[in-house]
Coordinates of C-alpha atoms in Angstrom, one line a residue:
X1 CA 45.8 19.2 169.9
X2 CA 46.0 18.9 173.6
X3 CA 43.9 16.1 175.1
X4 CA 42.1 16.1 178.4
X5 CA 44.6 13.6 179.7
X6 CA 47.5 15.9 178.9
X7 CA 45.8 18.8 180.6
X8 CA 45.2 16.6 183.6
X9 CA 48.9 15.7 183.7
X10 CA 49.9 19.3 183.4
X11 CA 47.6 20.4 186.2
X12 CA 48.6 17.5 188.5
X13 CA 52.3 18.2 187.9
X14 CA 51.9 21.9 188.7
X15 CA 49.5 21.9 191.6
X16 CA 50.2 18.6 193.3
X17 CA 53.8 17.8 192.5
X18 CA 54.9 21.5 192.4
X19 CA 56.9 21.3 189.2
X20 CA 57.9 24.4 187.3
X21 CA 56.3 25.3 184.0
X22 CA 59.5 24.8 182.2
X23 CA 60.0 21.3 183.6
X24 CA 56.4 20.3 182.8
X25 CA 56.9 21.5 179.2
X26 CA 60.1 19.6 178.8
X27 CA 58.7 16.3 180.3
X28 CA 55.4 16.3 178.4
X29 CA 56.8 17.7 175.1
X30 CA 54.4 20.6 175.0
X31 CA 55.2 24.3 174.8
X32 CA 55.4 26.5 177.9
X33 CA 52.5 28.6 176.5
X34 CA 50.3 25.5 176.4
X35 CA 51.3 24.6 180.0
X36 CA 50.4 28.1 181.1
X37 CA 47.0 27.9 179.4
X38 CA 46.2 24.6 181.1
X39 CA 47.2 26.0 184.5
X40 CA 45.3 29.2 184.1
X41 CA 42.1 27.6 182.7
X42 CA 39.2 27.0 185.1
X43 CA 38.4 23.3 185.5
X44 CA 41.1 22.4 183.0
X45 CA 39.0 23.6 180.0
X46 CA 40.5 25.7 177.2
X47 CA 38.0 28.4 176.3
X48 CA 37.9 30.1 172.9
X49 CA 35.3 32.8 172.6
X50 CA 34.9 33.9 169.0
X51 CA 31.2 33.9 168.2
X52 CA 31.4 35.6 164.8
X53 CA 33.9 35.0 162.1
X54 CA 34.7 38.4 160.7
X55 CA 34.7 38.7 156.9
X56 CA 36.0 42.2 156.2
X57 CA 36.9 41.6 152.5
X58 CA 34.0 39.4 151.6
X59 CA 31.4 41.6 153.2
X60 CA 30.7 43.8 150.2
X61 CA 30.6 40.8 147.9
X62 CA 28.3 38.5 149.9
X63 CA 25.2 39.4 147.9
X64 CA 27.0 38.9 144.6
X65 CA 28.4 35.6 145.7
X66 CA 25.1 34.3 146.9
X67 CA 23.4 35.5 143.6
X68 CA 26.1 33.6 141.7
X69 CA 25.6 30.5 143.9
X70 CA 21.8 30.6 143.4
X71 CA 22.2 31.0 139.7
X72 CA 24.7 28.2 139.6
X73 CA 22.4 25.9 141.6
X74 CA 19.6 26.3 139.0
X75 CA 21.9 25.0 136.2
X76 CA 22.2 21.4 135.2
X77 CA 25.0 19.7 137.1
X78 CA 27.4 19.4 134.2
X79 CA 27.0 23.1 133.4
X80 CA 27.7 24.4 136.9
X81 CA 30.7 26.5 137.6
X82 CA 33.2 25.2 140.1
X83 CA 34.0 27.3 143.2
X84 CA 37.3 28.3 141.6
X85 CA 35.4 29.7 138.7
X86 CA 33.0 31.6 141.0
X87 CA 36.0 32.9 142.9
X88 CA 37.5 34.1 139.6
X89 CA 34.2 35.8 138.7
X90 CA 34.4 37.7 142.0
X91 CA 38.1 38.6 141.3
X92 CA 36.9 40.1 138.0
X93 CA 34.7 42.4 140.0
X94 CA 37.8 43.6 142.1
X95 CA 37.4 41.2 145.1
X96 CA 40.7 41.2 146.9
X97 CA 40.1 38.4 149.4
X98 CA 41.2 34.8 149.4
X99 CA 39.7 31.7 147.8
X100 CA 39.3 29.9 151.2
X101 CA 36.9 32.7 152.4
X102 CA 34.8 32.3 149.3
X103 CA 34.9 28.5 149.6
X104 CA 33.8 28.5 153.3
X105 CA 31.0 30.9 152.6
X106 CA 29.8 28.8 149.6
X107 CA 29.9 25.6 151.6
X108 CA 27.9 27.1 154.4
X109 CA 25.4 28.6 151.9
X110 CA 25.0 25.2 150.2
X111 CA 24.3 23.4 153.5
X112 CA 21.7 26.0 154.5
X113 CA 20.0 26.7 151.1
X114 CA 20.2 23.4 149.2
X115 CA 19.7 21.2 152.2
X116 CA 16.6 23.1 153.1
X117 CA 14.9 22.8 149.7
X118 CA 15.7 19.1 149.0
X119 CA 12.6 16.9 148.7
X120 CA 12.4 13.2 149.2
X121 CA 10.1 10.7 147.6
X122 CA 9.1 7.9 150.0
X123 CA 7.1 5.0 148.7
X124 CA 4.3 4.2 151.2
X125 CA 2.9 1.2 149.3
X126 CA 4.7 -1.7 147.7

């Protein structure tokens, strides 16, 4: 990962000291592509604009996965299926995507659904 300090060094070397991209890359031990990104970026900020993570293979199976997750959540803890078992259940239904996609979606679902329904008992008197 490129730090703010490294980006500052790159921009200073290029704009103030007039060093070449190749020389900066060699001295700072970064790739020329990284040097070019730092030089071309406004205010020295790397910008990555991907607002939506596409899920082309999981798309048709999202409802089924969420149904399995909800069903799994209602079971006692020791009877619940692991994410690998849920992935295998989707594979049995001809899902061709990867395990990581299923895992990421399941974790996001758990944070949103389970975290929202959790209740807390708080003693008000001792």
